[in-house]
Amino acid sequence: MKKGIRSFIAASVFAAASASMAVSAAEPNEQVRSLVDSYKKSSGAQSFSAEEGRKFFNSKRTHSVKKEERSCTTCHTTDPRQPGKTIVGKVIEPLAPSVNKERFTDPEKIEKWFKRNCTWVLERECTPREKGDYITYMMSL
Amino acid sequence: MKIKKFILPLLSAGALVAAMTAFAPAVFADGYERGERGDSEERGESEGRNGRNGGRIIPPADNAAYKQECSSCHFLYQPGLLPARSWEAVMGATGKHFGEDLALDEATVKELLAYLTANGADKQTNRRSTRIAASIDSSSAPTRITEVPYMVKEHRKIKKETFSRPSIKTFSNCGACHTKGAEGNFEEDFVKIPKN
């Protein structure tokens, strides 16, 4: 009986521990790893920085025509683990793979949204280094 | 200023409505009859995607590529909300889509354009789409549903401040108030304007 309880407790502790592992930092899949590698090649960077990615994500810029302040956080909020909202009012599921495992799994989708969103915020495409830092930041959350 | 812009389309809409009166009773009778039987459930398969039902439901979007490419940023607008020539204008400028670069490849644009034009408001027989189509001057191709005269008229009582409530944000956010909007159902019974 006691033994039963003990192993039950052990099992629950183990389950809790693996559950908490599942919600901490994520590992990119094969395709995304090679996407990040291609960013390394074209930028010449040895490695990418989650801290630089965090700064990039939070930086603000005034649009040259609209004269309004824009940032990645305009739609994604300052916490990528939280849902965001587009300017047309549609909810955006969280970006951090630790809470949304569909994120950063499909290179084509990633590249498409970089193109759209970087153009909207920065009026140019993002550089390979910015993209590498950004993904590294998202993976670290 | 806005009012002037509407007089012309309204006049032509009026003429159209008058011209339609001859067969309108048949259409409307059909709509009510189906409505009583619950047209939203029955419509789908038997009536086909063009919604040949004379009912009040705009056939919901049923194209996978369209859902994938056109619903991340906003409500998935039913093709029956704009006439084909408007969809041509929208899909002819995907690089400058209301300030967004949609970054779509040519094949995708072609596929979406074919779907949207085949199911545009002017190809539908449901009452909402036919009214939308009839309200637009034949020489214009609005790219905004929210600027279609019929839409403006139906929403004229809603104040600007209401649209800018945080949970609504804009008139373009149909789903915020039309709780069955995604199903193409914009009926009054299913309208609920969020308080904040």
Short mmCIF file of C-alpha atoms in Angstrom, two decimals:
data_model
loop_
_atom_site.label_atom_id
_atom_site.label_comp_id
_atom_site.label_asym_id
_atom_site.label_seq_id
_atom_site.Cartn_x
_atom_site.Cartn_y
_atom_site.Cartn_z
CA MET A 1 0.00 0.00 0.00
CA LYS A 2 2.64 2.50 1.13
CA LYS A 3 4.86 1.32 -1.63
CA GLY A 4 2.02 1.86 -4.04
CA ILE A 5 1.64 5.46 -2.91
CA ARG A 6 5.35 6.04 -3.13
CA SER A 7 5.62 4.83 -6.70
CA PHE A 8 2.48 6.79 -7.54
CA ILE A 9 4.14 9.94 -6.19
CA ALA A 10 7.35 9.14 -8.05
CA ALA A 11 5.42 8.62 -11.25
CA SER A 12 3.57 11.91 -10.86
CA VAL A 13 6.78 13.79 -10.10
CA PHE A 14 8.30 12.26 -13.19
CA ALA A 15 5.25 13.15 -15.27
CA ALA A 16 5.31 16.71 -13.94
CA ALA A 17 9.01 17.02 -14.68
CA SER A 18 8.66 15.82 -18.25
CA ALA A 19 5.65 18.06 -18.75
CA SER A 20 7.66 21.06 -17.59
CA MET A 21 10.48 20.03 -19.91
CA ALA A 22 8.03 20.00 -22.76
CA VAL A 23 7.10 23.63 -22.11
CA SER A 24 10.64 24.97 -21.85
CA ALA A 25 13.01 25.82 -24.73
CA ALA A 26 12.28 24.07 -28.03
CA GLU A 27 14.57 22.33 -30.52
CA PRO A 28 14.26 23.17 -34.22
CA ASN A 29 13.51 20.32 -36.62
CA GLU A 30 15.83 19.28 -39.45
CA GLN A 31 14.41 21.70 -42.05
CA VAL A 32 14.48 24.69 -39.72
CA ARG A 33 18.01 23.85 -38.62
CA SER A 34 19.13 23.95 -42.23
CA LEU A 35 17.25 27.23 -42.74
CA VAL A 36 19.16 28.70 -39.79
CA ASP A 37 22.39 27.26 -41.22
CA SER A 38 21.68 29.03 -44.50
CA TYR A 39 21.27 32.30 -42.55
CA LYS A 40 24.68 31.61 -40.97
CA LYS A 41 26.29 31.06 -44.35
CA SER A 42 24.88 34.17 -45.94
CA SER A 43 25.57 36.43 -42.94
CA GLY A 44 28.94 34.98 -42.03
CA ALA A 45 27.83 34.71 -38.40
CA GLN A 46 29.30 31.87 -36.29
CA SER A 47 26.26 31.78 -34.06
CA PHE A 48 23.08 33.74 -33.35
CA SER A 49 22.08 35.54 -30.18
CA ALA A 50 18.76 35.24 -28.36
CA GLU A 51 19.50 38.57 -26.67
CA GLU A 52 19.96 40.34 -30.03
CA GLY A 53 16.76 38.67 -31.20
CA ARG A 54 14.92 39.97 -28.15
CA LYS A 55 16.14 43.53 -28.83
CA PHE A 56 15.19 43.28 -32.49
CA PHE A 57 11.72 41.98 -31.62
CA ASN A 58 11.11 44.89 -29.23
CA SER A 59 12.66 47.70 -31.29
CA LYS A 60 10.33 50.37 -32.65
CA ARG A 61 10.45 52.27 -35.88
CA THR A 62 8.42 55.11 -37.37
CA HIS A 63 6.99 54.31 -40.81
CA SER A 64 8.16 56.81 -43.44
CA VAL A 65 4.72 57.30 -45.01
CA LYS A 66 2.24 56.36 -42.27
CA LYS A 67 4.22 58.24 -39.61
CA GLU A 68 3.14 55.71 -37.02
CA GLU A 69 5.29 53.67 -34.70
CA ARG A 70 5.60 50.04 -35.76
CA SER A 71 7.26 47.02 -34.22
CA CYS A 72 7.06 43.25 -34.21
CA THR A 73 5.29 43.77 -30.90
CA THR A 74 2.48 45.75 -32.58
CA CYS A 75 0.84 42.45 -33.45
CA HIS A 76 2.75 39.84 -31.45
CA THR A 77 2.74 41.79 -28.12
CA THR A 78 5.92 42.10 -26.03
CA ASP A 79 5.53 38.51 -24.80
CA PRO A 80 5.76 35.96 -27.64
CA ARG A 81 4.25 33.36 -25.31
CA GLN A 82 0.99 35.29 -25.35
CA PRO A 83 -1.50 35.50 -28.20
CA GLY A 84 -1.44 38.69 -30.24
CA LYS A 85 -3.78 40.46 -32.61
CA THR A 86 -3.49 41.83 -36.14
CA ILE A 87 -4.45 45.37 -37.05
CA VAL A 88 -7.65 43.94 -38.55
CA GLY A 89 -8.56 42.36 -35.21
CA LYS A 90 -7.75 38.70 -35.87
CA VAL A 91 -6.17 36.77 -32.99
CA ILE A 92 -2.62 35.50 -33.64
CA GLU A 93 -1.60 32.35 -31.80
CA PRO A 94 1.60 32.72 -29.70
CA LEU A 95 4.91 32.68 -31.58
CA ALA A 96 7.01 30.87 -28.95
CA PRO A 97 7.35 27.18 -29.90
CA SER A 98 7.30 26.30 -26.19
CA VAL A 99 3.60 27.14 -26.07
CA ASN A 100 2.71 26.64 -29.74
CA LYS A 101 4.49 23.66 -31.22
CA GLU A 102 3.44 24.49 -34.76
CA ARG A 103 5.66 27.56 -34.81
CA PHE A 104 9.02 27.55 -36.56
CA THR A 105 8.54 24.14 -38.12
CA ASP A 106 8.00 25.10 -41.77
CA PRO A 107 10.77 27.08 -43.56
CA GLU A 108 8.47 28.23 -46.35
CA LYS A 109 5.96 29.66 -43.89
CA ILE A 110 8.70 31.29 -41.83
CA GLU A 111 10.22 32.97 -44.89
CA LYS A 112 6.85 34.18 -46.13
CA TRP A 113 5.99 35.82 -42.83
CA PHE A 114 9.45 37.36 -42.49
CA LYS A 115 8.96 38.92 -45.90
CA ARG A 116 5.48 40.24 -45.08
CA ASN A 117 6.14 41.45 -41.57
CA CYS A 118 9.63 42.86 -42.04
CA THR A 119 8.33 44.88 -45.00
CA TRP A 120 5.43 46.16 -42.92
CA VAL A 121 7.55 47.15 -39.93
CA LEU A 122 10.93 48.03 -41.47
CA GLU A 123 10.00 48.83 -45.10
CA ARG A 124 12.69 46.35 -46.16
CA GLU A 125 13.34 42.65 -45.85
CA CYS A 126 15.08 41.37 -42.72
CA THR A 127 18.75 40.44 -42.99
CA PRO A 128 19.83 36.80 -42.48
CA ARG A 129 21.39 37.82 -39.16
CA GLU A 130 18.19 39.44 -37.91
CA LYS A 131 16.24 36.34 -38.89
CA GLY A 132 18.74 34.01 -37.23
CA ASP A 133 18.74 36.02 -33.99
CA TYR A 134 14.95 36.20 -34.06
CA ILE A 135 14.46 32.44 -34.39
CA THR A 136 17.09 31.83 -31.70
CA TYR A 137 15.19 34.14 -29.36
CA MET A 138 11.87 32.40 -30.05
CA MET A 139 13.45 28.98 -29.47
CA SER A 140 14.92 30.13 -26.15
CA LEU A 141 11.61 31.11 -24.56
CA MET B 1 -18.89 64.46 -49.31
CA LYS B 2 -19.48 60.74 -48.88
CA ILE B 3 -23.19 61.22 -49.48
CA LYS B 4 -22.67 62.57 -52.99
CA LYS B 5 -20.72 59.46 -53.84
CA PHE B 6 -23.66 57.29 -52.89
CA ILE B 7 -26.41 59.03 -54.79
CA LEU B 8 -25.40 57.63 -58.17
CA PRO B 9 -25.03 54.00 -57.07
CA LEU B 10 -28.24 54.32 -55.09
CA LEU B 11 -30.13 55.60 -58.11
CA SER B 12 -28.88 52.78 -60.29
CA ALA B 13 -29.59 50.31 -57.51
CA GLY B 14 -33.09 51.70 -57.37
CA ALA B 15 -33.54 51.16 -61.10
CA LEU B 16 -32.26 47.63 -60.75
CA VAL B 17 -34.58 46.88 -57.88
CA ALA B 18 -37.49 48.19 -59.94
CA ALA B 19 -36.45 46.03 -62.88
CA MET B 20 -36.20 43.03 -60.58
CA THR B 21 -39.65 43.39 -59.08
CA ALA B 22 -41.14 41.26 -61.82
CA PHE B 23 -39.47 38.07 -60.61
CA ALA B 24 -38.61 39.12 -57.07
CA PRO B 25 -41.67 37.54 -55.40
CA ALA B 26 -40.58 34.10 -56.62
CA VAL B 27 -37.09 34.58 -55.26
CA PHE B 28 -38.25 35.88 -51.91
CA ALA B 29 -40.92 33.24 -51.45
CA ASP B 30 -38.28 30.60 -52.04
CA GLY B 31 -35.98 32.26 -49.50
CA TYR B 32 -38.63 32.28 -46.77
CA GLU B 33 -39.71 28.75 -47.45
CA ARG B 34 -36.19 27.46 -47.13
CA GLY B 35 -35.60 29.67 -44.14
CA GLU B 36 -38.42 27.93 -42.29
CA ARG B 37 -36.89 24.58 -42.96
CA GLY B 38 -33.56 25.84 -41.69
CA ASP B 39 -31.69 26.76 -44.83
CA SER B 40 -28.29 26.98 -43.17
CA GLU B 41 -28.16 23.22 -42.65
CA GLU B 42 -29.72 22.22 -45.92
CA ARG B 43 -27.98 24.62 -48.21
CA GLY B 44 -24.44 23.17 -48.50
CA GLU B 45 -24.39 20.00 -50.59
CA SER B 46 -27.64 20.17 -52.45
CA GLU B 47 -27.32 23.79 -53.56
CA GLY B 48 -23.63 23.80 -54.43
CA ARG B 49 -21.05 26.43 -53.71
CA ASN B 50 -22.75 29.08 -55.79
CA GLY B 51 -25.57 29.09 -53.29
CA ARG B 52 -28.36 28.77 -55.82
CA ASN B 53 -30.89 29.05 -53.09
CA GLY B 54 -32.27 32.57 -53.13
CA GLY B 55 -31.70 32.31 -49.34
CA ARG B 56 -29.98 34.65 -46.96
CA ILE B 57 -26.78 32.73 -46.36
CA ILE B 58 -23.65 33.62 -48.30
CA PRO B 59 -21.92 30.32 -49.09
CA PRO B 60 -18.94 29.97 -46.72
CA ALA B 61 -15.42 29.88 -48.13
CA ASP B 62 -14.56 26.29 -48.99
CA ASN B 63 -11.23 26.50 -50.80
CA ALA B 64 -8.18 25.24 -48.90
CA ALA B 65 -5.67 27.60 -50.51
CA TYR B 66 -7.97 30.55 -49.91
CA LYS B 67 -8.35 29.69 -46.22
CA GLN B 68 -4.63 29.19 -45.89
CA GLU B 69 -3.56 32.42 -47.59
CA CYS B 70 -6.33 34.84 -46.81
CA SER B 71 -7.40 34.33 -43.21
CA SER B 72 -4.29 34.86 -41.05
CA CYS B 73 -4.68 38.62 -40.89
CA HIS B 74 -8.43 39.03 -40.95
CA PHE B 75 -11.89 37.49 -41.21
CA LEU B 76 -12.12 35.01 -44.09
CA TYR B 77 -14.31 37.09 -46.39
CA GLN B 78 -16.76 34.98 -48.40
CA PRO B 79 -16.20 35.33 -52.17
CA GLY B 80 -19.89 36.32 -52.37
CA LEU B 81 -19.13 39.59 -50.56
CA LEU B 82 -17.61 41.25 -53.64
CA PRO B 83 -18.30 41.00 -57.37
CA ALA B 84 -15.78 39.19 -59.59
CA ARG B 85 -14.34 42.43 -60.97
CA SER B 86 -13.50 43.55 -57.42
CA TRP B 87 -11.69 40.29 -56.72
CA GLU B 88 -9.72 40.85 -59.90
CA ALA B 89 -8.65 44.21 -58.53
CA VAL B 90 -7.74 42.73 -55.12
CA MET B 91 -5.76 39.85 -56.64
CA GLY B 92 -4.09 42.14 -59.16
CA ALA B 93 -2.31 44.00 -56.37
CA THR B 94 -1.17 41.39 -53.84
CA GLY B 95 2.22 43.11 -53.52
CA LYS B 96 0.44 46.21 -52.23
CA HIS B 97 -2.46 44.75 -50.30
CA PHE B 98 -3.75 47.60 -48.10
CA GLY B 99 -0.16 48.32 -47.11
CA GLU B 100 0.90 44.66 -46.89
CA ASP B 101 3.09 42.65 -49.22
CA LEU B 102 1.34 39.27 -49.38
CA ALA B 103 4.44 37.68 -50.96
CA LEU B 104 2.34 35.20 -52.98
CA ASP B 105 3.73 33.29 -55.94
CA GLU B 106 2.09 33.52 -59.35
CA ALA B 107 0.51 30.06 -59.26
CA THR B 108 -1.19 30.79 -55.94
CA VAL B 109 -2.50 34.14 -57.16
CA LYS B 110 -3.94 32.41 -60.22
CA GLU B 111 -5.64 29.70 -58.18
CA LEU B 112 -7.16 32.17 -55.71
CA LEU B 113 -8.30 34.49 -58.48
CA ALA B 114 -10.09 31.64 -60.27
CA TYR B 115 -11.85 30.60 -57.07
CA LEU B 116 -12.86 34.12 -56.07
CA THR B 117 -14.15 35.22 -59.46
CA ALA B 118 -16.11 32.00 -60.01
CA ASN B 119 -17.91 32.61 -56.71
CA GLY B 120 -18.18 36.40 -56.66
CA ALA B 121 -21.32 38.26 -55.56
CA ASP B 122 -22.44 38.66 -59.17
CA LYS B 123 -22.35 34.85 -59.62
CA GLN B 124 -24.49 34.12 -56.57
CA THR B 125 -28.23 33.93 -56.13
CA ASN B 126 -28.48 34.38 -52.36
CA ARG B 127 -30.16 37.64 -51.32
CA ARG B 128 -27.15 39.20 -49.60
CA SER B 129 -24.81 38.74 -52.54
CA THR B 130 -27.35 39.90 -55.10
CA ARG B 131 -27.97 43.05 -53.06
CA ILE B 132 -24.27 43.67 -52.73
CA ALA B 133 -23.79 43.27 -56.48
CA ALA B 134 -26.81 45.42 -57.29
CA SER B 135 -25.64 48.27 -55.05
CA ILE B 136 -22.32 48.73 -56.85
CA ASP B 137 -22.13 50.93 -59.92
CA SER B 138 -21.12 48.78 -62.89
CA SER B 139 -18.24 51.14 -63.67
CA SER B 140 -16.62 50.69 -60.27
CA ALA B 141 -14.77 47.79 -58.68
CA PRO B 142 -14.36 48.53 -54.96
CA THR B 143 -11.63 46.51 -53.24
CA ARG B 144 -13.18 47.13 -49.83
CA ILE B 145 -16.30 45.27 -48.78
CA THR B 146 -16.75 48.02 -46.20
CA GLU B 147 -17.14 50.58 -49.01
CA VAL B 148 -19.82 48.68 -50.89
CA PRO B 149 -22.95 50.89 -50.78
CA TYR B 150 -25.17 48.08 -49.49
CA MET B 151 -22.69 47.41 -46.64
CA VAL B 152 -22.45 51.07 -45.75
CA LYS B 153 -26.22 51.31 -45.67
CA GLU B 154 -26.68 48.22 -43.47
CA HIS B 155 -24.15 49.56 -40.95
CA ARG B 156 -25.07 53.25 -41.06
CA LYS B 157 -26.37 53.27 -37.49
CA ILE B 158 -23.10 52.02 -36.00
CA LYS B 159 -20.87 54.78 -34.67
CA LYS B 160 -17.17 55.12 -35.54
CA GLU B 161 -16.29 54.73 -31.84
CA THR B 162 -18.07 51.39 -31.74
CA PHE B 163 -15.89 50.02 -34.53
CA SER B 164 -12.74 51.16 -32.76
CA ARG B 165 -13.50 49.28 -29.52
CA PRO B 166 -10.44 47.11 -28.67
CA SER B 167 -12.21 43.81 -29.33
CA ILE B 168 -13.52 45.03 -32.69
CA LYS B 169 -10.82 47.42 -33.99
CA THR B 170 -12.35 48.00 -37.43
CA PHE B 171 -15.45 47.62 -39.57
CA SER B 172 -13.43 45.04 -41.56
CA ASN B 173 -13.50 42.67 -38.57
CA CYS B 174 -16.87 41.10 -39.45
CA GLY B 175 -16.53 38.16 -37.06
CA ALA B 176 -16.36 40.44 -34.02
CA CYS B 177 -20.08 41.23 -34.26
CA HIS B 178 -21.48 38.57 -36.58
CA THR B 179 -21.20 35.49 -34.38
CA LYS B 180 -22.02 33.18 -37.31
CA GLY B 181 -20.23 35.31 -39.89
CA ALA B 182 -17.72 32.57 -40.67
CA GLU B 183 -20.66 30.43 -41.83
CA GLY B 184 -21.82 33.20 -44.13
CA ASN B 185 -24.71 33.97 -41.81
CA PHE B 186 -25.06 37.72 -41.19
CA GLU B 187 -28.66 37.55 -39.98
CA GLU B 188 -29.78 40.00 -37.32
CA ASP B 189 -30.46 37.24 -34.77
CA PHE B 190 -26.78 36.40 -34.65
CA VAL B 191 -25.39 39.92 -34.33
CA LYS B 192 -23.80 40.72 -30.98
CA ILE B 193 -21.77 43.91 -30.68
CA PRO B 194 -19.05 43.50 -28.00
CA LYS B 195 -19.26 46.09 -25.23
CA ASN B 196 -15.54 46.90 -25.17
#
